[in-house]
Coordinates of C-alpha atoms and ligand atoms in Angstrom, one line a residue:
M208 CA 0.0 -0.1 0.1
L209 CA 1.1 3.6 -0.7
S210 CA 0.5 5.5 2.3
K211 CA 0.8 8.5 4.6
P212 CA 3.6 10.5 2.6
E213 CA 4.8 13.9 3.3
A214 CA 2.8 16.6 1.3
S215 CA 4.4 19.8 2.2
F216 CA 6.1 21.9 -0.2
I217 CA 8.5 22.6 2.2
T218 CA 10.2 19.2 1.6
V219 CA 10.8 20.6 -2.0
L220 CA 12.4 23.9 -0.7
P221 CA 16.0 22.4 -0.9
L222 CA 15.7 21.6 -4.4
L223 CA 15.8 25.7 -5.0
R224 CA 19.1 26.1 -3.4
P225 CA 21.2 25.5 -6.6
H226 CA 19.2 28.0 -8.7
I227 CA 19.7 30.7 -6.0
R228 CA 21.1 33.2 -8.4
Q229 CA 18.3 33.1 -10.7
L230 CA 15.9 33.1 -8.2
V231 CA 17.6 36.4 -6.4
G232 CA 17.3 38.0 -10.1
G233 CA 13.8 37.2 -10.5
V234 CA 12.9 38.5 -7.1
L235 CA 14.5 41.8 -7.9
F236 CA 12.6 42.2 -11.1
M237 CA 9.7 41.1 -8.7
F238 CA 10.1 44.2 -6.8
I239 CA 10.1 46.4 -9.6
Y240 CA 7.2 45.0 -11.0
V241 CA 5.4 45.3 -7.6
A242 CA 6.4 48.8 -7.0
C243 CA 4.6 49.7 -10.2
W244 CA 1.5 49.0 -8.8
P245 CA 1.0 51.9 -6.1
L246 CA 2.5 54.5 -8.6
L247 CA -0.1 53.5 -11.1
A248 CA -2.9 53.8 -8.4
S249 CA -1.5 57.3 -7.7
L250 CA -1.3 58.3 -11.4
A251 CA -4.9 57.2 -11.7
G252 CA -5.9 59.4 -8.8
Q253 CA -4.3 62.5 -10.7
L254 CA -5.9 61.3 -14.0
I255 CA -9.5 60.8 -13.2
P256 CA -10.3 64.4 -11.8
A257 CA -7.9 65.7 -14.5
I258 CA -10.3 64.1 -16.9
G259 CA -13.2 65.6 -15.2
R260 CA -12.0 69.1 -15.2
G261 CA -10.9 68.7 -18.9
E262 CA -7.3 69.5 -18.1
L263 CA -5.8 68.1 -21.3
V264 CA -2.1 68.8 -20.9
T265 CA -2.1 67.1 -17.3
V266 CA -4.1 64.2 -18.9
I267 CA -1.5 63.7 -21.7
R268 CA 1.3 64.1 -19.3
V269 CA 0.0 61.6 -16.7
I270 CA -1.0 59.1 -19.3
S271 CA 2.7 59.3 -20.7
I272 CA 4.1 58.7 -17.7
A273 CA 1.6 55.9 -16.9
L274 CA 2.8 54.3 -20.2
F275 CA 6.2 54.5 -19.4
V276 CA 5.6 52.9 -15.9
F277 CA 3.5 50.1 -17.6
L278 CA 6.2 49.5 -20.0
V279 CA 8.8 49.1 -17.2
Q280 CA 6.5 46.8 -15.3
K281 CA 5.9 44.4 -18.4
I282 CA 9.4 44.3 -19.0
A283 CA 10.2 43.6 -15.5
Q284 CA 7.5 40.7 -15.3
F285 CA 8.8 38.9 -18.4
A286 CA 12.3 39.0 -16.7
Q287 CA 10.9 37.6 -13.5
D288 CA 8.9 34.9 -15.3
T289 CA 11.6 33.7 -17.5
L290 CA 14.1 33.9 -14.6
F291 CA 11.6 31.6 -12.4
A292 CA 10.7 29.3 -15.3
G293 CA 14.2 27.7 -15.4
P294 CA 14.3 26.7 -11.9
S295 CA 10.8 25.2 -11.6
L296 CA 11.2 23.2 -14.9
R297 CA 14.7 22.0 -13.1
I298 CA 12.9 21.0 -10.2
S299 CA 10.4 18.8 -11.8
Q300 CA 13.2 17.4 -13.5
D301 CA 15.0 16.7 -10.5
L302 CA 12.1 15.3 -8.8
R303 CA 11.4 12.8 -11.4
S304 CA 15.0 11.9 -11.6
D305 CA 15.2 11.4 -8.0
L306 CA 12.1 9.2 -7.6
F307 CA 13.2 7.1 -10.8
R308 CA 16.2 6.5 -8.8
Q309 CA 14.3 5.4 -5.7
L310 CA 12.1 3.4 -7.8
Q311 CA 15.3 1.5 -9.1
K312 CA 16.0 0.8 -5.5
I313 CA 12.7 -0.5 -4.5
E314 CA 12.6 -4.0 -3.4
L315 CA 11.5 -6.2 -6.0
R316 CA 8.5 -7.7 -4.0
A317 CA 7.1 -4.3 -3.5
L318 CA 7.7 -3.3 -6.8
E319 CA 5.7 -6.3 -8.5
K320 CA 2.7 -5.0 -6.4
L321 CA 2.6 -1.5 -8.1
S322 CA 0.9 -0.9 -11.4
S323 CA 3.0 0.5 -13.9
G324 CA 0.7 2.8 -15.5
D325 CA 0.2 4.4 -11.9
I326 CA 3.7 4.9 -11.3
T327 CA 3.9 6.2 -15.0
Y328 CA 1.3 8.6 -14.1
R329 CA 3.0 9.5 -10.9
L330 CA 6.3 10.3 -12.8
T331 CA 4.9 12.4 -15.7
E332 CA 1.7 14.0 -14.7
D333 CA 2.2 14.6 -11.1
A334 CA 5.8 15.6 -11.4
D335 CA 4.9 18.1 -14.0
R336 CA 1.9 19.5 -11.9
I337 CA 4.6 20.0 -8.8
G338 CA 6.7 22.0 -11.1
E339 CA 3.9 24.2 -12.5
V340 CA 3.0 24.8 -8.8
I341 CA 6.4 25.8 -8.0
Y342 CA 6.6 27.9 -10.8
K343 CA 3.2 29.4 -10.1
T344 CA 4.0 30.3 -6.8
I345 CA 7.3 31.9 -7.3
Q346 CA 6.0 33.4 -10.2
D347 CA 2.6 34.7 -9.5
T348 CA 1.5 34.0 -5.9
T349 CA 4.7 35.8 -4.4
P350 CA 4.0 39.0 -6.6
C351 CA 0.5 39.1 -5.9
L352 CA 1.1 38.9 -2.2
L353 CA 3.4 41.6 -2.5
Q354 CA 1.1 43.6 -4.6
L355 CA -1.4 43.1 -2.1
I356 CA 0.6 44.5 0.5
A357 CA 2.0 47.2 -1.4
V358 CA -1.1 48.2 -2.7
F359 CA -2.9 47.9 0.7
G360 CA 0.0 49.6 2.3
Y361 CA -0.8 52.6 -0.1
M362 CA -4.4 52.4 0.8
V363 CA -3.5 53.0 4.4
Y364 CA -1.4 55.9 3.6
L365 CA -4.4 57.5 1.7
D366 CA -7.0 56.9 4.3
W367 CA -6.7 54.5 7.1
K368 CA -10.2 54.5 8.4
L369 CA -11.7 53.6 4.9
S370 CA -8.7 50.9 4.8
L371 CA -9.9 49.5 8.2
A372 CA -13.4 48.8 6.7
T373 CA -11.6 47.1 3.9
L374 CA -9.7 44.9 5.9
L375 CA -13.0 43.9 7.8
L376 CA -14.1 42.1 4.6
A377 CA -10.6 40.3 4.1
P378 CA -10.9 37.6 6.5
L379 CA -14.2 36.6 5.1
V380 CA -12.9 36.0 1.7
A381 CA -10.1 34.4 3.1
I382 CA -12.3 31.9 5.0
M383 CA -14.0 31.0 2.0
V384 CA -10.9 30.6 0.0
G385 CA -9.5 28.3 2.6
K386 CA -12.5 26.3 3.0
F387 CA -12.7 25.8 -0.8
G388 CA -9.2 24.9 -0.9
E389 CA -9.5 21.9 1.3
K390 CA -12.3 20.4 -0.6
V391 CA -10.7 20.9 -3.9
M392 CA -7.4 19.0 -2.8
I393 CA -9.8 16.1 -1.4
A394 CA -11.6 16.3 -4.8
A395 CA -8.5 16.5 -6.7
E396 CA -6.6 13.6 -5.0
N397 CA -9.5 11.4 -5.7
S398 CA -9.7 12.7 -9.3
Q399 CA -5.8 11.9 -9.7
K400 CA -6.4 8.6 -8.0
K401 CA -8.7 7.6 -10.8
V402 CA -6.6 8.5 -13.6
S403 CA -3.9 6.5 -11.8
E404 CA -6.0 3.5 -11.9
L405 CA -7.1 4.1 -15.3
A406 CA -3.5 4.3 -16.6
G407 CA -2.8 1.1 -14.5
L408 CA -5.7 -0.6 -16.4
L409 CA -4.6 0.7 -19.6
G410 CA -1.0 -1.0 -19.1
E411 CA -2.5 -4.0 -18.4
A412 CA -5.0 -3.9 -21.4
I413 CA -2.1 -3.4 -23.9
V414 CA 0.1 -6.2 -22.6
G415 CA -3.0 -8.5 -22.1
L416 CA -4.9 -7.4 -25.2
P417 CA -4.0 -10.6 -27.5
L418 CA -5.1 -12.9 -24.4
V419 CA -8.4 -10.7 -24.3
R420 CA -9.0 -11.2 -27.9
A421 CA -8.5 -15.1 -27.6
F422 CA -11.0 -15.2 -24.9
A423 CA -13.2 -13.1 -26.7
A424 CA -13.4 -10.8 -23.7
E425 CA -13.3 -7.5 -25.3
K426 CA -16.7 -6.8 -24.0
W427 CA -16.0 -7.3 -20.4
L428 CA -12.7 -5.2 -20.8
Q429 CA -14.5 -2.4 -22.7
E430 CA -17.0 -2.3 -19.8
R431 CA -14.4 -2.2 -17.2
F432 CA -12.5 0.5 -19.1
D433 CA -15.7 2.7 -19.5
Q434 CA -16.6 2.1 -15.8
E435 CA -13.2 3.4 -14.8
V436 CA -13.7 6.3 -17.2
D437 CA -16.9 7.1 -16.1
Q438 CA -15.5 7.1 -12.5
H439 CA -12.8 9.3 -13.2
R440 CA -15.2 11.9 -15.3
S441 CA -17.5 12.1 -12.0
A442 CA -14.4 12.7 -9.7
R443 CA -13.4 15.1 -12.2
Y444 CA -16.7 17.0 -12.5
Q445 CA -16.9 17.2 -8.6
T446 CA -13.6 19.1 -8.7
L447 CA -14.7 21.5 -11.7
K448 CA -18.1 21.8 -9.8
L449 CA -16.5 23.2 -6.8
L450 CA -14.0 25.4 -8.7
A451 CA -17.2 26.6 -10.6
L452 CA -18.7 27.5 -7.4
Q453 CA -15.8 29.1 -5.9
H454 CA -15.2 31.7 -8.3
P455 CA -19.0 33.4 -8.1
V456 CA -19.0 33.1 -4.3
V457 CA -15.5 34.7 -3.9
G458 CA -16.5 37.3 -6.6
F459 CA -19.8 38.2 -5.1
I460 CA -18.2 38.8 -1.7
E461 CA -15.6 41.1 -3.2
A462 CA -18.3 42.7 -5.3
T463 CA -20.3 43.6 -2.2
G464 CA -17.1 44.7 -0.5
I465 CA -16.4 47.2 -3.0
L466 CA -19.8 48.6 -3.1
A467 CA -19.8 49.2 0.8
I468 CA -16.5 50.8 0.4
L469 CA -17.7 53.0 -2.2
A470 CA -20.8 54.0 0.0
I471 CA -18.3 54.6 2.9
G472 CA -16.0 56.8 0.7
A473 CA -18.9 58.9 -0.6
S474 CA -20.0 59.8 2.9
R475 CA -16.4 60.6 3.9
I476 CA -15.9 62.9 0.9
Q477 CA -19.0 64.8 1.9
N478 CA -17.8 65.1 5.5
G479 CA -14.7 66.6 4.1
E480 CA -12.3 63.7 5.5
L481 CA -11.2 62.7 1.9
D482 CA -10.5 64.4 -1.5
S483 CA -11.8 63.4 -4.9
Q484 CA -8.2 62.8 -5.9
G485 CA -7.5 60.8 -2.9
F486 CA -10.6 58.5 -3.4
S487 CA -9.8 58.2 -7.1
S488 CA -6.4 56.8 -6.2
Y489 CA -8.0 54.7 -3.4
I490 CA -10.8 53.1 -5.9
A491 CA -7.9 52.4 -8.5
A492 CA -5.8 50.7 -5.7
L493 CA -8.9 48.9 -4.7
L494 CA -9.6 47.7 -7.9
M495 CA -6.0 46.7 -8.0
L496 CA -6.6 44.4 -5.4
I497 CA -9.2 42.2 -7.1
D498 CA -6.7 40.7 -9.6
P499 CA -4.2 39.6 -7.1
I500 CA -6.9 38.2 -4.8
S501 CA -8.4 36.1 -7.9
H502 CA -5.1 34.9 -8.9
L503 CA -4.4 33.9 -5.3
T504 CA -7.6 32.1 -5.0
T505 CA -6.8 30.0 -8.2
N506 CA -3.2 29.3 -7.1
F507 CA -4.5 28.3 -3.6
N508 CA -6.6 25.6 -5.3
E509 CA -3.5 24.5 -7.5
L510 CA -1.3 24.4 -4.8
K511 CA -3.7 22.1 -3.0
Q512 CA -3.8 19.8 -6.1
G513 CA 0.1 19.9 -6.1
Q514 CA -0.1 18.8 -2.6
A515 CA -2.0 15.8 -3.5
S516 CA 0.5 15.0 -6.4
L517 CA 3.4 15.6 -4.0
K518 CA 1.7 13.0 -1.5
R519 CA 1.4 10.6 -4.5
L520 CA 5.0 11.1 -5.3
N521 CA 6.4 10.9 -1.9
S522 CA 4.6 7.7 -1.4
I523 CA 7.1 6.0 -3.4
K524 CA 9.9 6.8 -1.2
N525 CA 8.1 5.0 1.6
Q526 CA 8.2 1.8 -0.4
P527 CA 10.6 -0.9 1.0
R528 CA 14.2 -0.8 -0.2
E529 CA 16.5 -3.4 -1.6
I530 CA 18.8 -4.8 1.1
S531 CA 21.6 -2.5 1.1
D532 CA 25.5 -3.8 1.2
I533 CA 27.0 -4.2 4.4
N534 CA 29.8 -1.5 5.0
D535 CA 33.1 -3.9 5.2
F536 CA 31.7 -6.2 2.1
K537 CA 34.1 -8.9 0.9
P538 CA 35.4 -8.7 -2.5
L539 CA 35.5 -11.8 -4.6
S540 CA 37.6 -11.9 -7.9
N541 CA 37.4 -14.7 -10.4
P542 CA 35.0 -17.0 -8.5
K543 CA 35.0 -20.7 -9.8
G544 CA 31.3 -20.9 -9.3
R545 CA 30.6 -23.1 -6.6
I546 CA 27.4 -22.7 -5.1
E547 CA 25.8 -23.9 -1.6
F548 CA 22.7 -23.3 0.1
K549 CA 23.0 -24.1 3.9
N550 CA 19.9 -24.6 6.1
V551 CA 18.0 -22.0 4.1
I552 CA 14.5 -21.0 5.3
F553 CA 12.9 -18.3 3.6
N554 CA 9.2 -17.1 3.1
Y555 CA 8.0 -13.8 1.3
E556 CA 4.8 -13.4 3.3
R557 CA 4.8 -14.4 7.2
N558 CA 3.1 -17.9 8.0
T559 CA 4.1 -19.2 4.5
Q560 CA 7.2 -21.2 4.4
V561 CA 8.7 -21.2 0.6
L562 CA 12.0 -22.9 1.2
N563 CA 12.0 -25.1 4.3
N564 CA 15.4 -25.9 5.4
L565 CA 16.9 -26.1 1.8
N566 CA 20.3 -27.6 1.6
L567 CA 22.0 -27.8 -1.7
E568 CA 25.5 -27.8 -3.1
I569 CA 26.4 -27.3 -7.0
E570 CA 30.1 -27.9 -7.8
A571 CA 32.1 -25.4 -9.8
G572 CA 31.7 -26.1 -13.7
S573 CA 28.6 -28.4 -13.3
I574 CA 25.2 -28.5 -14.8
A575 CA 22.3 -28.7 -12.0
A576 CA 18.7 -28.7 -12.8
L577 CA 15.9 -27.7 -10.6
V578 CA 12.7 -29.7 -11.6
G579 CA 9.6 -29.8 -9.6
P580 CA 5.9 -28.6 -10.0
S581 CA 5.0 -24.9 -10.4
G582 CA 5.3 -23.1 -7.1
A583 CA 7.8 -25.6 -5.4
G584 CA 10.5 -22.7 -4.9
K585 CA 12.5 -23.0 -8.0
S586 CA 12.5 -19.2 -9.0
T587 CA 12.9 -18.5 -5.4
I588 CA 16.1 -20.1 -5.5
F589 CA 17.2 -18.1 -8.4
S590 CA 16.0 -14.7 -6.4
L591 CA 18.0 -15.7 -3.3
L592 CA 21.2 -16.3 -5.3
L593 CA 20.8 -13.0 -7.0
R594 CA 20.1 -11.4 -3.5
F595 CA 16.7 -10.0 -4.5
N596 CA 15.5 -11.7 -1.3
R597 CA 17.7 -12.7 1.8
P598 CA 17.0 -15.8 3.5
Q599 CA 15.3 -15.4 7.1
Y600 CA 17.7 -18.4 8.2
G601 CA 20.7 -19.8 7.0
I602 CA 23.2 -18.7 4.4
V603 CA 23.7 -18.8 0.4
T604 CA 27.4 -19.0 -0.6
L605 CA 29.4 -18.4 -3.8
D606 CA 33.0 -20.2 -3.7
G607 CA 32.5 -20.3 0.2
L608 CA 31.6 -16.4 0.6
N609 CA 28.7 -15.5 2.3
I610 CA 26.8 -13.5 -0.5
A611 CA 25.1 -11.4 2.2
E612 CA 28.6 -10.2 2.7
M613 CA 29.4 -9.5 -0.8
K614 CA 28.7 -6.2 -2.9
A615 CA 25.4 -6.9 -4.5
N616 CA 26.6 -5.2 -7.9
E617 CA 29.7 -7.4 -8.0
L618 CA 27.8 -10.6 -7.0
R619 CA 25.7 -9.9 -10.0
T620 CA 28.6 -9.5 -12.3
H621 CA 29.3 -13.3 -11.4
L622 CA 26.0 -14.4 -12.1
A623 CA 23.9 -14.1 -15.1
L624 CA 20.4 -14.7 -15.8
V625 CA 18.8 -16.1 -19.0
P626 CA 15.3 -15.5 -18.3
Q627 CA 12.3 -17.1 -19.6
R628 CA 11.5 -14.3 -21.8
L629 CA 14.0 -11.4 -22.3
T630 CA 13.0 -8.0 -21.7
V631 CA 14.4 -5.5 -24.1
F632 CA 14.2 -1.7 -24.0
S633 CA 13.2 -0.4 -27.5
G634 CA 16.6 0.4 -29.1
K635 CA 19.3 -1.2 -31.1
I636 CA 20.1 -4.7 -30.8
S637 CA 23.6 -4.0 -29.8
D638 CA 22.4 -2.2 -26.8
A639 CA 19.9 -5.2 -25.7
I640 CA 23.1 -7.1 -25.6
L641 CA 25.3 -4.6 -24.0
F642 CA 22.7 -3.6 -21.4
G643 CA 24.5 -0.6 -20.4
R644 CA 28.1 -2.1 -20.3
K645 CA 31.0 -0.8 -22.1
V646 CA 32.8 -3.3 -24.1
T647 CA 34.9 -3.4 -27.1
N648 CA 32.9 -4.3 -30.5
E649 CA 35.4 -7.4 -30.5
Q650 CA 33.9 -8.4 -27.1
L651 CA 30.5 -7.6 -28.2
I652 CA 30.6 -9.8 -31.3
K653 CA 32.4 -12.6 -29.4
A654 CA 29.5 -12.8 -27.1
A655 CA 27.0 -12.9 -29.8
K656 CA 29.2 -15.6 -31.7
L657 CA 29.1 -17.6 -28.4
A658 CA 25.1 -17.0 -28.2
N659 CA 24.8 -18.3 -31.7
A660 CA 23.3 -15.0 -32.6
H661 CA 26.0 -13.2 -34.7
Q662 CA 25.2 -14.7 -37.8
F663 CA 21.3 -13.9 -37.8
I664 CA 22.2 -10.4 -36.3
I665 CA 24.6 -9.5 -39.3
E666 CA 22.0 -10.7 -41.7
L667 CA 19.4 -8.3 -40.5
P668 CA 19.1 -5.0 -42.5
E669 CA 21.1 -2.9 -40.2
G670 CA 23.1 -5.5 -38.3
Y671 CA 23.8 -4.6 -34.6
N672 CA 22.5 -1.5 -35.3
T673 CA 18.9 -2.8 -36.2
I674 CA 16.2 -1.1 -34.0
L675 CA 14.4 -3.7 -31.8
E676 CA 10.8 -2.9 -31.7
E677 CA 8.8 -2.8 -28.5
R678 CA 8.7 -6.0 -26.9
A679 CA 11.1 -7.2 -29.7
S680 CA 8.3 -7.9 -32.0
N681 CA 10.3 -8.0 -35.1
I682 CA 12.6 -10.8 -34.2
S683 CA 11.5 -14.5 -33.5
G684 CA 11.3 -16.1 -30.2
G685 CA 14.3 -18.2 -30.8
Q686 CA 16.3 -15.2 -31.7
L687 CA 15.3 -13.3 -28.8
Q688 CA 16.3 -16.1 -26.7
R689 CA 19.9 -16.1 -28.4
I690 CA 19.9 -12.4 -27.5
A691 CA 19.1 -13.2 -23.9
I692 CA 22.4 -15.6 -23.9
A693 CA 24.4 -13.0 -25.6
R694 CA 23.6 -10.6 -23.0
A695 CA 24.1 -13.1 -20.1
V696 CA 27.7 -14.3 -21.5
L697 CA 28.8 -10.8 -22.3
G698 CA 30.1 -10.2 -18.7
N699 CA 31.9 -13.6 -18.8
P700 CA 29.9 -14.7 -15.6
S701 CA 31.0 -17.9 -13.8
V702 CA 27.5 -18.8 -13.1
L703 CA 24.6 -19.2 -15.4
L704 CA 21.0 -19.1 -14.3
L705 CA 19.2 -20.5 -16.9
D706 CA 15.0 -20.1 -16.5
E707 CA 14.4 -22.4 -19.6
A708 CA 11.4 -21.2 -21.6
T709 CA 8.3 -23.5 -21.2
S710 CA 7.0 -22.7 -24.6
A711 CA 8.4 -24.9 -27.4
L712 CA 10.0 -23.3 -30.6
D713 CA 9.8 -25.2 -33.7
A714 CA 12.7 -27.7 -34.4
E715 CA 14.9 -25.5 -36.2
A716 CA 14.9 -22.4 -33.6
E717 CA 15.3 -25.0 -30.8
D718 CA 18.4 -26.6 -32.2
E719 CA 19.9 -22.9 -32.8
V720 CA 19.1 -22.1 -29.3
Q721 CA 20.3 -25.2 -27.9
L722 CA 23.7 -24.7 -29.8
A723 CA 23.8 -21.5 -28.1
L724 CA 23.5 -22.8 -24.8
R725 CA 25.9 -25.6 -25.1
Q726 CA 28.4 -22.9 -26.1
A727 CA 27.6 -20.5 -23.3
M728 CA 27.7 -23.4 -20.5
Q729 CA 31.2 -24.0 -21.3
G730 CA 33.6 -23.6 -18.5
R731 CA 30.7 -22.1 -16.4
T732 CA 28.5 -23.4 -13.6
V733 CA 24.8 -23.6 -14.8
V734 CA 21.7 -24.0 -12.7
V735 CA 18.8 -24.5 -14.6
I736 CA 14.9 -24.4 -14.0
A737 CA 14.7 -27.2 -16.5
H738 CA 11.3 -27.9 -18.5
R739 CA 13.0 -30.3 -21.2
L740 CA 13.7 -33.8 -21.0
S741 CA 17.2 -33.3 -22.8
T742 CA 18.2 -30.8 -20.3
V743 CA 17.7 -32.5 -17.2
Q744 CA 19.4 -36.0 -19.1
S745 CA 22.5 -33.6 -19.6
A746 CA 22.7 -32.3 -16.2
D747 CA 25.5 -33.6 -14.0
I748 CA 22.9 -33.3 -10.8
I749 CA 19.2 -32.9 -10.6
F750 CA 17.5 -31.5 -7.5
V751 CA 13.7 -32.3 -7.2
L752 CA 11.9 -29.7 -5.5
D753 CA 8.5 -30.0 -3.9
N754 CA 6.9 -27.5 -1.3
G755 CA 10.4 -25.8 -0.6
I756 CA 12.1 -29.2 -0.1
I757 CA 14.8 -31.1 -2.0
V758 CA 12.8 -34.5 -2.1
Q759 CA 15.4 -36.2 -4.3
K760 CA 18.6 -35.6 -6.0
G761 CA 20.8 -37.4 -8.4
S762 CA 21.7 -37.8 -12.0
H763 CA 18.7 -38.5 -14.4
D764 CA 19.6 -42.3 -14.8
E765 CA 19.9 -42.7 -11.0
L766 CA 16.5 -41.0 -10.4
V767 CA 14.5 -42.8 -13.3
K768 CA 15.7 -45.8 -11.7
S769 CA 14.4 -45.5 -8.2
K770 CA 10.4 -45.0 -7.7
G771 CA 10.0 -41.4 -6.6
R772 CA 8.8 -38.0 -7.5
Y773 CA 11.2 -37.6 -10.3
R774 CA 9.8 -40.7 -11.9
E775 CA 6.5 -39.4 -11.7
L776 CA 7.3 -36.0 -12.9
C777 CA 9.2 -37.4 -15.7
E778 CA 6.2 -39.4 -16.7
R779 CA 3.8 -36.7 -16.6
Q780 CA 6.1 -33.7 -17.8
F781 CA 8.3 -34.8 -20.2
I782 CA 6.5 -37.8 -21.7
R783 CA 5.0 -36.0 -24.5
Q784 CA 8.5 -34.7 -25.4
S785 CA 9.9 -37.8 -25.3
I786 CA 7.3 -39.2 -27.4
G787 CA 7.6 -36.5 -29.7
S788 CA 11.5 -36.7 -30.1
Ligands
LIG885 P1 8.3 -21.9 -8.9 O1 9.3 -21.3 -9.5 O2 9.0 -23.6 -8.7 O3 7.4 -22.1 -9.9 P2 8.3 -20.0 -7.1 O4 9.8 -19.9 -6.5 O5 7.9 -18.7 -8.0 O6 7.9 -21.2 -7.6 O7 7.2 -19.8 -6.2 C1 7.1 -20.6 -4.5 C2 6.2 -20.1 -3.7 O8 6.5 -18.6 -3.5 C3 4.9 -19.9 -4.4 O9 3.9 -20.3 -3.3 C4 4.7 -18.6 -4.5 O10 3.3 -18.4 -4.7 C5 5.5 -17.8 -3.8 N1 5.9 -16.8 -4.4 C6 6.8 -16.5 -5.3 N2 7.2 -15.2 -5.6 C7 6.6 -14.4 -4.6 C8 6.3 -13.3 -4.2 N3 7.1 -12.1 -5.0 N4 5.7 -12.7 -3.1 C9 4.8 -13.7 -2.7 N5 4.9 -15.0 -2.6 C10 5.7 -15.4 -3.8

């Protein structure tokens, strides 16, 4: 569950530090921009009576000065906005990058529980919204607040009694804005949650579309999608309704206030406590308050929506992290690849034992096959070896060294996983093999040759530069497996962890993959989750797992001779293959 994260923008403030020079520059221009407002109000005070008296020369003089002040103000505004835009964009970039870094460190079990669409939404939309809120706060909210202070200060200077009456209205507006803000935040949170859920469903739908089609379940999926879309619309409608209500209500309160002030002002002029030029300036200043108040209202709502986004982003930080390395980790250079599990007890969730006092030894350079029914714990053995998880009891060793005492990244250079189906990022074939590692061209080709992939790669239109489409849809399953093998052997690992594909390839493709494997296995320890008879037959040792326990071990010939789990499995699982071959 993603829960109780920090939602205060104060947590974002340290991110502003590197941009302090730009911000200070922006603030300087902001002061110029704000100072122009009382100046303009004072000019309006001179202009309106002059118009009334028909003093054309004064009118032209005041208008010329006002034009100049406006020009200065707008130039200052442009400078301020551009100086603030850079840091705000940088912050959303930093937030995104930081969160992606955190995402890469989340414990895999926790990561599996997150929806990819949801995370995508958080790292794109939510991060953008936060950047916008920061920009708005610096570029709009702050000058609006300063404008309020400066203009109101000028009003107090003109007539403090009238200003006191004006001030009495302010808390009313503030309370209304505050109340709406809270409601908007809740509504916005709800609507963002709905978009995330929609993105999650969309992600699942795209991956699962072939299956949906195969089961003729389009109608069901469409209905589910429509339902989510409808829920999102209704949540968004709630937010918009609140916003729609807020503007007229706040506007009405403002209008009432202005009319009341006009009435009070008129009576003060009648009593001789204020002259008409002063009152004109006062009203001009008052009108100058409306715009910043309306901006502040909108920005306050956006801040609340931004807080909802911040909360959702920060919840990623609260996810459990991958086990970190111990400080005095032990290096292991050139391991031979001897693996041992000693009394390993492991469970993912409490109360469900997955590995139950598991002991196994795999000699360096040998081929060990793990067989057993689904859920027996075979993949868990891989995940413990790769240190994605850590046993609750017992140890796992590589060449006698407890892998818990090694540096995870170093351990993972000694072990290479060949998964059932390789995940490739869209990009060149060479990048799929390199996977971020920097090697010479010769080393890349050597790995590809070892994986029996070089020939088919150079026959592709762009050779190693051929772009792999998403999910590698432009190469065959057998070719993808050979790329997986090339990626694994590139780092020259001492141990290959091979998760044999369950789906059968056609005979020719199978032969190509088998050749690749035979070559890749040379001189390495191989642990294979075996689904094929040929694999178990060639293994030096077979471990038969059931319910997290090794129920039998030995070579194929030994095990088929004795009555037991292996013979049953063979009869059930491999019989079709043996008939077929
Ligand atoms: P196998 O590879 O033999 O099919 P696994 O090692 O994948 O078996 O699973 C062993 C047991 O652990 C199963 O009961 C499975 O449900 C459970 N399991 C596997 N992965 C997880 C996980 N990430 N979180 C919780 N339980 C898991």
